[in-house]
XYZ file of C-alpha atoms in Angstrom:
676
model
C -75.585 -47.414 -32.642
C -73.350 -50.401 -33.460
C -70.576 -47.917 -34.246
C -70.941 -46.324 -30.805
C -70.946 -49.755 -29.162
C -67.703 -50.656 -30.926
C -66.074 -47.329 -30.013
C -67.072 -47.665 -26.338
C -65.742 -51.243 -26.246
C -62.428 -50.087 -27.770
C -62.102 -47.251 -25.237
C -62.777 -49.689 -22.387
C -60.183 -52.118 -23.762
C -57.472 -49.442 -24.151
C -58.594 -47.580 -20.994
C -58.801 -44.360 -23.001
C -60.881 -42.128 -20.732
C -60.543 -38.972 -22.872
C -61.831 -40.739 -25.989
C -64.638 -42.354 -23.993
C -65.801 -38.952 -22.767
C -65.791 -37.686 -26.366
C -67.874 -40.663 -27.481
C -70.261 -40.043 -24.570
C -70.731 -36.404 -25.668
C -71.428 -37.526 -29.227
C -74.023 -40.006 -27.988
C -75.837 -37.164 -26.187
C -75.648 -34.849 -29.258
C -76.892 -37.596 -31.547
C -80.021 -37.997 -29.417
C -79.554 -41.665 -28.594
C -81.313 -42.691 -25.396
C -79.363 -44.256 -22.562
C -81.665 -47.273 -22.766
C -79.453 -48.674 -25.520
C -75.969 -47.401 -24.672
C -76.142 -46.462 -20.972
C -74.884 -49.796 -19.633
C -72.033 -49.910 -22.160
C -70.908 -46.401 -21.179
C -71.042 -47.259 -17.463
C -69.001 -50.400 -18.139
C -66.504 -48.270 -20.085
C -66.122 -45.760 -17.252
C -65.663 -48.609 -14.748
C -62.941 -50.226 -16.875
C -61.245 -46.838 -17.230
C -61.149 -46.678 -13.418
C -63.451 -43.713 -12.818
C -66.284 -44.859 -10.569
C -67.479 -41.280 -9.954
C -68.428 -40.774 -13.633
C -69.940 -44.254 -13.764
C -72.045 -43.384 -10.727
C -73.126 -40.042 -12.220
C -74.305 -41.714 -15.424
C -75.932 -44.555 -13.446
C -78.038 -42.019 -11.509
C -79.216 -40.480 -14.810
C -80.462 -43.771 -16.284
C -84.257 -44.005 -16.355
C -84.471 -47.815 -16.304
C -81.572 -49.710 -14.769
C -81.148 -53.342 -15.764
C -79.881 -56.028 -13.332
C -76.644 -56.210 -15.368
C -76.016 -52.505 -14.687
C -76.731 -52.913 -10.964
C -74.320 -55.869 -10.858
C -71.606 -53.848 -12.598
C -71.894 -51.058 -10.034
C -71.938 -53.473 -7.082
C -68.965 -55.599 -8.231
C -66.836 -52.611 -9.341
C -67.233 -50.889 -5.972
C -66.261 -54.097 -4.157
C -63.174 -54.557 -6.357
C -62.136 -50.951 -5.561
C -62.424 -51.557 -1.799
C -65.739 -49.725 -1.454
C -67.843 -52.489 0.055
C -70.021 -50.056 2.023
C -71.160 -48.316 -1.189
C -71.739 -51.738 -2.801
C -74.103 -52.691 0.034
C -75.961 -49.386 -0.463
C -76.395 -50.188 -4.170
C -77.716 -53.647 -3.261
C -80.251 -52.132 -0.848
C -81.416 -49.532 -3.397
C -81.785 -52.247 -6.014
C -84.154 -54.212 -3.771
C -86.139 -51.033 -2.972
C -86.610 -50.432 -6.706
C -87.993 -53.962 -7.072
C -85.079 -55.379 -9.082
C -84.508 -58.998 -8.056
C -80.881 -60.079 -7.651
C -79.479 -62.889 -9.769
C -76.664 -65.388 -9.174
C -73.993 -62.814 -10.041
C -75.449 -60.321 -7.548
C -75.379 -62.808 -4.669
C -71.835 -63.980 -5.432
C -70.578 -60.377 -5.426
C -72.521 -58.941 -2.490
C -71.582 -61.867 -0.222
C -67.963 -60.631 -0.371
C -69.055 -57.150 0.689
C -70.969 -58.528 3.678
C -67.940 -60.532 4.867
C -65.588 -57.535 4.336
C -67.814 -55.334 6.516
C -68.693 -58.002 9.082
C -72.411 -57.729 8.252
C -73.528 -61.228 9.220
C -77.247 -60.330 9.521
C -77.241 -58.751 6.064
C -75.538 -61.861 4.691
C -78.110 -64.149 6.304
C -80.985 -62.085 4.841
C -79.406 -62.271 1.385
C -79.021 -66.027 1.861
C -82.729 -66.265 2.697
C -83.624 -64.377 -0.481
C -81.386 -66.705 -2.524
C -83.300 -69.676 -1.069
C -86.638 -68.073 -1.976
C -85.418 -67.465 -5.530
C -84.215 -71.073 -5.789
C -80.603 -70.079 -6.339
C -78.967 -71.662 -3.267
C -79.486 -75.313 -4.230
C -79.468 -75.046 -7.998
C -76.698 -72.498 -8.598
C -73.276 -73.681 -7.474
C -71.898 -70.193 -8.141
C -74.148 -68.725 -5.435
C -73.563 -71.632 -3.056
C -69.768 -71.222 -3.314
C -70.071 -67.521 -2.465
C -72.300 -68.321 0.546
C -69.898 -71.011 1.807
C -67.018 -68.541 1.508
C -69.022 -65.846 3.322
C -70.002 -68.101 6.240
C -66.413 -69.380 6.520
C -65.178 -65.800 6.863
C -67.735 -65.256 9.623
C -66.374 -68.416 11.369
C -69.780 -70.072 10.855
C -68.458 -73.379 9.528
C -71.617 -75.268 10.485
C -73.689 -72.934 8.269
C -71.074 -73.185 5.509
C -71.306 -76.989 5.615
C -75.123 -76.896 5.563
C -75.114 -74.756 2.402
C -72.531 -77.093 0.841
C -74.576 -80.173 1.750
C -77.800 -78.859 0.138
C -76.232 -78.226 -3.291
C -77.225 -80.916 -5.780
C -74.389 -80.650 -8.294
C -71.125 -79.863 -6.503
C -68.133 -78.605 -8.489
C -64.457 -77.958 -7.720
C -65.099 -74.305 -6.764
C -67.664 -75.298 -4.125
C -65.465 -78.057 -2.695
C -62.472 -75.710 -2.607
C -64.457 -72.972 -0.826
C -65.354 -75.394 1.999
C -61.820 -76.859 2.181
C -60.277 -73.358 2.396
C -62.802 -72.380 5.085
C -61.950 -75.367 7.257
C -58.200 -74.884 6.746
C -58.314 -71.180 7.626
C -59.966 -72.009 10.958
C -57.455 -74.726 11.889
C -59.903 -77.556 11.108
C -57.389 -79.389 8.942
C -58.816 -82.845 9.629
C -62.222 -81.722 8.330
C -60.538 -80.121 5.297
C -58.885 -83.443 4.481
C -62.217 -85.295 4.843
C -63.901 -82.918 2.369
C -60.978 -83.382 -0.025
C -61.330 -87.174 0.166
C -65.088 -86.836 -0.492
C -64.269 -84.668 -3.494
C -61.883 -87.266 -4.936
C -64.379 -90.090 -4.301
C -67.040 -88.152 -6.273
C -64.657 -87.847 -9.218
C -64.304 -84.056 -8.979
C -60.849 -83.036 -10.185
C -59.039 -80.622 -7.796
C -57.572 -77.398 -9.136
C -54.367 -75.594 -8.123
C -56.094 -73.790 -5.236
C -57.557 -77.001 -3.837
C -54.183 -78.728 -3.894
C -52.332 -75.729 -2.463
C -54.759 -75.495 0.457
C -54.869 -79.222 1.224
C -51.042 -79.374 1.215
C -51.007 -76.749 3.984
C -53.532 -78.842 5.952
C -51.324 -81.938 5.554
C -48.399 -79.913 6.890
C -50.409 -78.665 9.878
C -51.455 -82.262 10.661
C -47.938 -83.611 10.119
C -49.520 -85.973 7.570
C -46.502 -86.656 5.377
C -48.062 -89.671 3.625
C -51.030 -87.720 2.237
C -48.770 -84.741 1.616
C -46.491 -86.827 -0.606
C -49.484 -88.341 -2.431
C -50.797 -84.867 -3.190
C -47.306 -83.777 -4.268
C -47.479 -86.601 -6.805
C -50.864 -85.344 -7.988
C -49.437 -81.816 -8.364
C -46.722 -83.212 -10.660
C -49.235 -85.355 -12.582
C -51.512 -82.324 -13.056
C -48.644 -80.212 -14.383
C -49.008 -77.672 -11.562
C -45.461 -77.797 -10.171
C -44.609 -74.413 -11.688
C -47.676 -72.707 -10.192
C -46.600 -70.375 -7.382
C -49.388 -71.440 -4.993
C -48.361 -75.100 -5.353
C -44.671 -74.319 -4.866
C -45.273 -72.327 -1.700
C -47.635 -74.930 -0.265
C -45.189 -77.777 -1.000
C -42.411 -75.909 0.815
C -44.716 -75.242 3.768
C -45.978 -78.845 3.908
C -42.495 -80.397 3.955
C -41.232 -77.834 6.473
C -44.130 -78.452 8.865
C -43.582 -82.202 8.530
C -39.924 -81.505 9.504
C -38.685 -82.813 6.143
C -36.267 -79.943 5.611
C -34.161 -81.682 2.973
C -37.269 -82.319 0.868
C -38.282 -78.663 1.140
C -34.767 -77.694 -0.002
C -35.099 -80.054 -3.008
C -38.452 -78.509 -3.945
C -36.981 -75.013 -3.701
C -33.900 -75.883 -5.766
C -36.099 -77.226 -8.583
C -38.040 -73.967 -8.922
C -37.554 -72.000 -12.134
C -38.693 -68.814 -10.415
C -39.597 -67.984 -6.817
C -41.547 -64.879 -5.864
C -41.535 -63.036 -2.540
C -44.118 -65.362 -0.967
C -42.189 -68.503 -1.953
C -38.857 -67.163 -0.642
C -40.545 -66.130 2.607
C -42.206 -69.535 3.032
C -38.834 -71.245 2.562
C -37.023 -68.971 5.017
C -39.762 -69.346 7.658
C -39.690 -73.144 7.318
C -35.907 -73.278 7.774
C -36.044 -71.130 10.908
C -38.892 -73.178 12.394
C -36.824 -76.333 11.906
C -33.702 -74.995 13.589
C -31.767 -74.388 10.349
C -31.014 -70.775 11.154
C -27.647 -70.531 9.388
C -29.150 -71.933 6.175
C -32.038 -69.475 6.509
C -29.602 -66.539 6.711
C -27.742 -67.846 3.659
C -31.007 -68.195 1.690
C -32.078 -64.707 2.745
C -28.817 -63.253 1.409
C -29.407 -65.093 -1.879
C -32.934 -63.622 -1.960
C -31.487 -60.102 -1.674
C -28.956 -60.869 -4.432
C -31.853 -61.969 -6.673
C -33.423 -58.522 -6.087
C -36.490 -60.022 -4.380
C -37.793 -57.507 -1.848
C -38.394 -59.135 1.552
C -41.606 -58.370 3.419
C -42.019 -57.856 7.195
C -42.638 -61.593 7.710
C -39.398 -62.538 5.909
C -37.452 -60.082 8.034
C -39.134 -61.176 11.269
C -38.071 -64.772 10.595
C -34.487 -63.735 9.830
C -34.278 -61.715 13.036
C -35.574 -64.770 14.888
C -32.801 -66.849 13.291
C -30.158 -64.317 14.332
C -31.493 -64.127 17.896
C -31.531 -67.939 18.257
C -27.816 -68.070 17.392
C -26.979 -64.756 19.121
C -25.581 -63.492 15.793
C -25.471 -59.830 16.719
C -23.273 -58.674 13.843
C -25.389 -60.494 11.229
C -28.518 -59.123 12.892
C -27.142 -55.584 12.622
C -26.515 -56.137 8.911
C -30.117 -57.306 8.482
C -31.270 -54.266 10.457
C -29.428 -52.037 7.971
C -31.260 -53.767 5.081
C -34.558 -53.191 6.898
C -33.798 -49.478 7.216
C -32.914 -49.218 3.512
C -36.259 -50.821 2.664
C -38.060 -48.380 4.938
C -39.492 -51.192 7.083
C -37.753 -50.349 10.360
C -40.926 -48.643 11.618
C -43.106 -51.678 10.872
C -44.541 -53.240 14.042
C -43.775 -56.841 12.977
C -40.138 -56.264 12.048
C -39.803 -53.909 15.021
C -40.935 -56.507 17.562
C -38.602 -59.119 16.025
C -35.670 -56.654 16.050
C -36.289 -55.755 19.695
C -36.304 -59.468 20.492
C -33.035 -59.948 18.560
C -31.195 -57.151 20.351
C -32.621 -58.238 23.698
C -31.353 -61.804 23.214
C -27.950 -60.487 22.133
C -27.650 -58.287 25.230
C -27.815 -54.990 23.343
C -30.585 -53.201 25.240
C -29.634 -49.779 23.860
C -30.287 -50.878 20.264
C -33.500 -52.614 21.326
C -34.730 -49.359 22.832
C -33.697 -47.393 19.733
C -35.804 -49.707 17.552
C -38.701 -49.390 19.987
C -38.550 -45.589 19.939
C -38.710 -45.341 16.121
C -41.770 -47.592 15.746
C -44.596 -45.738 14.021
C -47.259 -47.821 15.772
C -47.037 -49.085 19.336
C -49.052 -52.159 20.258
C -49.019 -54.738 23.046
C -46.674 -57.049 21.098
C -44.010 -54.334 20.687
C -44.212 -53.320 24.353
C -44.089 -56.964 25.467
C -40.945 -57.447 23.366
C -39.267 -54.420 24.953
C -40.268 -55.407 28.507
C -38.918 -58.922 27.876
C -35.651 -57.475 26.510
C -35.294 -55.454 29.706
C -36.202 -58.522 31.781
C -33.567 -60.769 30.173
C -30.896 -58.186 30.795
C -31.758 -57.281 34.383
C -33.132 -53.795 33.721
C -36.058 -54.144 36.092
C -36.817 -50.480 36.752
C -36.897 -49.672 33.043
C -39.266 -52.594 32.471
C -41.566 -51.352 35.231
C -41.575 -47.833 33.808
C -42.642 -49.177 30.407
C -45.244 -51.435 32.006
C -46.810 -48.460 33.779
C -46.741 -46.459 30.532
C -49.108 -48.978 28.921
C -52.041 -47.543 30.859
C -51.251 -44.025 29.593
C -51.171 -45.380 26.027
C -54.526 -47.101 26.530
C -53.029 -50.573 25.977
C -54.245 -53.520 28.048
C -51.543 -55.917 29.338
C -52.070 -59.574 28.458
C -50.762 -62.819 29.958
C -47.422 -62.469 28.150
C -46.979 -58.925 29.495
C -47.386 -60.118 33.060
C -44.957 -63.025 32.602
C -42.359 -60.622 31.171
C -42.751 -58.031 33.942
C -42.600 -60.699 36.661
C -39.422 -62.027 35.045
C -38.030 -58.465 35.029
C -38.751 -58.144 38.759
C -37.208 -61.574 39.337
C -33.975 -60.857 37.463
C -33.548 -57.468 39.163
C -34.508 -58.623 42.661
C -37.514 -56.272 42.834
C -39.456 -58.432 45.279
C -42.108 -56.008 46.521
C -42.863 -54.768 43.020
C -43.208 -58.366 41.820
C -45.567 -59.192 44.704
C -47.688 -56.134 43.894
C -47.977 -57.098 40.220
C -48.785 -60.734 41.052
C -51.559 -59.545 43.377
C -52.954 -57.355 40.582
C -53.106 -60.395 38.269
C -55.040 -62.287 40.931
C -57.566 -59.466 41.085
C -57.843 -59.197 37.297
C -60.552 -61.624 36.220
C -59.679 -61.111 32.553
C -56.216 -62.643 33.003
C -55.897 -66.294 33.964
C -52.939 -67.162 36.186
C -50.816 -69.796 34.448
C -47.971 -72.025 35.604
C -45.533 -69.547 34.032
C -46.809 -66.762 36.309
C -46.467 -69.009 39.361
C -42.983 -70.157 38.292
C -41.751 -66.546 38.080
C -43.246 -65.710 41.465
C -41.935 -68.828 43.234
C -38.447 -68.109 41.898
C -38.677 -64.452 42.993
C -39.810 -65.308 46.535
C -37.387 -68.193 46.865
C -34.339 -66.204 45.792
C -35.212 -63.491 48.299
C -35.236 -66.137 51.094
C -39.021 -66.029 51.468
C -38.989 -69.787 51.172
C -42.122 -70.524 53.150
C -44.161 -68.131 51.008
C -42.762 -69.774 47.884
C -43.705 -73.222 49.207
C -47.212 -72.016 50.084
C -47.638 -70.554 46.615
C -46.968 -73.857 44.886
C -49.821 -75.399 46.890
C -52.221 -73.022 45.114
C -51.417 -74.531 41.722
C -53.663 -77.302 40.514
C -51.440 -80.253 39.525
C -48.041 -78.469 39.736
C -45.580 -79.860 37.210
C -41.875 -80.741 37.390
C -40.801 -77.243 36.319
C -42.582 -75.607 39.263
C -41.191 -78.033 41.821
C -37.694 -77.858 40.335
C -37.856 -74.046 40.497
C -38.621 -74.317 44.212
C -35.883 -76.931 44.643
C -33.352 -74.619 42.977
C -34.137 -71.806 45.440
C -33.508 -74.274 48.301
C -30.162 -75.125 46.667
C -29.196 -71.427 46.430
C -29.733 -70.977 50.174
C -28.292 -74.362 51.168
C -31.576 -75.641 52.646
C -30.860 -79.374 52.401
C -33.873 -80.719 54.322
C -36.361 -78.560 52.428
C -34.718 -79.579 49.139
C -35.037 -83.273 50.018
C -38.774 -82.792 50.635
C -39.155 -81.061 47.272
C -37.223 -83.841 45.562
C -39.481 -86.518 47.065
C -42.475 -84.612 45.716
C -40.967 -84.448 42.243
C -40.045 -88.132 42.194
C -43.643 -89.070 42.974
C -44.694 -88.184 39.423
C -41.351 -87.914 37.597
C -38.970 -90.561 39.038
C -36.658 -90.368 36.007
C -36.210 -86.587 36.096
C -32.480 -86.096 35.658
C -32.450 -82.362 36.396
C -33.759 -82.963 39.914
C -31.059 -85.526 40.734
C -28.318 -83.240 39.430
C -29.652 -80.247 41.384
C -29.708 -82.182 44.650
C -26.239 -83.619 43.974
C -24.879 -80.083 43.586
C -26.622 -78.996 46.791
C -25.089 -81.888 48.760
C -21.672 -81.009 47.308
C -21.925 -77.324 48.227
C -23.033 -78.360 51.742
C -20.064 -80.751 52.048
C -22.286 -83.867 52.360
C -19.992 -86.079 50.330
C -21.576 -89.437 51.277
C -24.871 -88.231 49.857
C -23.021 -86.951 46.778
C -21.593 -90.435 46.193
C -25.059 -91.989 46.570
C -26.646 -89.513 44.172
C -23.889 -89.961 41.576
C -24.371 -93.729 41.787
C -28.112 -93.250 41.145
C -27.368 -90.939 38.235
C -25.014 -93.545 36.725
C -27.652 -96.266 37.119
C -30.162 -93.999 35.360
C -27.567 -93.474 32.591
C -27.939 -89.719 32.896
C -25.250 -87.403 31.589
C -24.623 -83.959 32.992
C -23.821 -81.385 30.324
C -20.255 -80.147 30.813
C -19.901 -76.422 31.512
C -18.854 -74.619 28.348
C -18.224 -70.965 27.493
C -17.492 -69.323 24.182
C -16.572 -65.901 22.888
C -16.673 -64.367 19.400
C -13.574 -62.294 18.629
C -13.032 -60.832 15.164
C -15.718 -63.129 13.681
C -14.070 -66.247 15.090
C -15.715 -68.283 17.862
C -13.454 -69.682 20.599
C -14.866 -72.339 22.946
C -13.574 -73.232 26.423
C -14.277 -75.901 29.016
C -13.134 -75.922 32.652
C -9.385 -76.498 32.909
C -9.139 -76.602 29.119
C -5.512 -76.656 27.905
C -6.275 -77.423 24.254
C -6.497 -73.866 22.956
C -3.545 -72.907 20.695
C -3.003 -69.819 22.875
C -3.299 -71.666 26.180
C 0.008 -70.252 27.469
C -1.032 -66.634 26.863
C -4.499 -67.276 28.297
C -3.172 -68.742 31.543
C -0.618 -65.983 31.873
C -3.348 -63.344 31.465
C -5.656 -65.225 33.849
C -3.086 -65.528 36.644
C -2.268 -61.835 36.338
C -5.944 -60.901 36.568
C -6.533 -63.109 39.609
C -3.649 -61.570 41.528
C -4.740 -58.027 40.688
C -8.423 -58.514 41.570
C -7.447 -60.101 44.898
C -5.868 -56.776 45.812
C -9.200 -55.121 44.960
C -11.050 -57.477 47.321
C -11.827 -60.624 45.333
C -11.942 -63.666 47.614
C -12.417 -67.078 45.926
C -15.635 -68.745 47.139
C -14.925 -72.468 47.354
C -18.576 -73.297 48.055
C -18.968 -73.414 44.303
C -16.465 -76.275 43.930
C -18.605 -79.395 43.765
C -15.782 -81.877 44.397
C -14.293 -83.282 47.592
C -10.862 -81.596 47.423
C -8.604 -79.845 49.894
C -8.964 -76.047 50.092
C -5.944 -75.269 47.923
C -7.109 -77.549 45.117
C -10.606 -76.110 45.377
C -9.208 -72.620 44.825
C -7.124 -73.854 41.917
C -10.218 -75.507 40.425
C -12.167 -72.230 40.653
C -9.491 -70.339 38.750
C -9.980 -72.414 35.596
C -13.746 -72.228 35.149
C -14.750 -71.884 31.506
C -16.077 -68.320 31.810
C -12.812 -67.122 33.389
C -10.828 -68.699 30.542
C -13.090 -67.085 27.919
C -12.753 -63.615 29.476
C -8.980 -63.955 29.927
C -8.639 -64.893 26.259
C -10.894 -62.009 25.148
C -8.881 -59.495 27.187
C -5.587 -60.830 25.838
C -6.863 -60.819 22.253
C -8.246 -57.268 22.485
C -5.419 -55.542 24.371
C -5.541 -51.828 23.572
C -9.223 -51.913 22.627
C -12.228 -50.637 24.564
C -14.832 -52.789 22.837
C -17.489 -54.698 24.759
C -16.631 -58.300 25.606
C -19.500 -60.743 25.075
C -19.277 -64.281 26.415
C -21.825 -67.077 26.394
C -22.236 -70.057 28.707
C -24.462 -73.117 28.301
C -25.155 -73.322 32.064
C -25.654 -70.728 34.803
C -22.671 -68.507 35.670
C -21.352 -69.731 39.021
C -21.352 -67.397 42.035
C -17.584 -67.194 42.290
C -17.172 -66.355 38.599
C -19.898 -63.737 38.923
C -17.943 -62.039 41.715
C -14.649 -62.354 39.806
C -16.073 -60.795 36.609
C -17.328 -57.780 38.586
C -13.820 -57.143 39.875
C -12.336 -57.662 36.379
C -14.744 -55.055 34.937
C -13.602 -52.655 37.662
C -9.928 -53.407 37.089
C -9.923 -53.166 33.288
C -12.695 -50.602 32.734
C -14.156 -52.955 30.117
C -17.869 -53.573 29.624
C -18.469 -57.342 29.892
C -21.754 -58.997 28.941
C -22.274 -62.628 29.941
C -25.233 -64.617 28.622
C -25.901 -67.810 30.561
C -28.708 -70.381 30.439
C -31.116 -68.062 32.251
C -30.338 -64.413 31.472
C -27.786 -61.711 30.673
C -25.379 -60.154 33.149
C -24.044 -56.695 32.298
C -20.793 -56.031 34.184
C -19.469 -52.487 34.329
C -17.303 -50.646 36.850
C -17.483 -53.483 39.393
C -21.279 -53.814 39.285
C -23.712 -56.188 37.593
C -27.178 -55.465 36.224
C -28.581 -58.293 38.354
C -27.563 -56.466 41.569
C -26.029 -59.790 42.694
C -29.483 -61.310 42.524
C -28.304 -63.989 40.145
């Protein structure tokens, strides 16, 4: 029999299923009963990865020991068959076999996997009856972990509290539970209690508590724990490395996270991803792209979360070409159909003004969910494609997807940017009647802007009265619509309202100054500018830039500093004369200075967006490529009109991204339908 035991153990160790079957047959021929070798054979089949044969033999055993039951339960759980494990547990109880500590620790995982809270509570009760909850820390740790996964942190803490001898595993289970539910302060308190009791933390404890320090922005404790990681010799452990990177990133200590990363001997996929995500979250997008390229060179395969972060970095900087390169990598990896990378890619192309590519990505997604559809609707909204956004919004019902708050904000923005007033009103009314969706300030802001821009100013003013404690953004949105339509008195009332609770709001003063200037009220302009000076406010100068042949060229109004200034002005003057023949008439209302009419017209000609487009056209003579310009403020009304005529004259597709949205100019028309 000892020979058979040794042979079975060797087969299990080498995972030799064929030999194990031969040994099994010899056991049967030799007449040995399963009472002696049955458990060993079952363990061998389990270690060889064939649960079906283990189950067959298990069913043939006349008397099944608790160890055999535990083997069947734990092996099924480890192979993702929690439902079968629970069935084994139930059958074991029916046969009168009492579970032990190992049983409870294993079956608790199955209950949490399947969401069987009641089953877990009954098992907990049995553990109490058997005296295993208080005395066996192994069982208590499993129960704490189970309750944490059920979001029953009070029950988890009660189990923890009743245990007499607490060890590092039990403390770590409670700390992880609190951290996973965003209760980082409580996690830190448990950690401090652990240290005070003289229990030494392990790598998992430290990794988890570092994340909690990062979430709390607690740099002091984070650095202390970093010191403990070094002292414990755990710096090379992957979990510690990743958690250190995350902690420093979330505490906005980017340089420290870079130092930690540079000291690593080896970084796996999770560590690289954590570093990239941290850089993007801290506004270090260019560094993130550089690190991602290094990751690819090191042959580390990115996951959907790595790629999503990189697409976010590209969209923040409007790096379309780099984003397209990253898209190509995604396709090579076969991840272009993934819903996470897909949503991020749609967002990237939307923010770069390439709606066609955004739609292509959307159409190849293997799984459509609310996030993907929201991303596509928002891409349409940013670019003024209101009807397409509405069509997709209506398609959600056919797909059985329920719109959420973000969906409604995006579709209202789409209606706003395309001037679809009645459609926007209809959707806003549907939100009001939908008790599952709570109207937020963002919904009201979109609607006030939509009504205001369509000259339904009284309705917009009435709508703001419905908002409990309207903030500066809402009032300034209303004020801006008054500015668009030159309603000075109404704007002054809105300003007084804003100054009641935000007297130092610079944006409001600048808005009203511009309104007075466009209305020719120069005395009021002087007064407002004096107030702005006293408040030491600075208005951001208008600036436009264009990327030509991977080189960015920046322009400011009347800028003569560009090395090609002569060619730019020559091209610009030629364009102005030609578009005048087509019907362009300079609109001097957009000159916010007290000048004579001729100087006003001259001032209009040298706005930054006109200079950027003139340069782009000169630089790309003979090409038919799309011209993409960017502006830090809103495109002015006169420039908007001028660009339409230029697109008609040259036949070029011009995309302008300003502080609010994209304008797609083609053949003398704009995607905003002049509802800018």
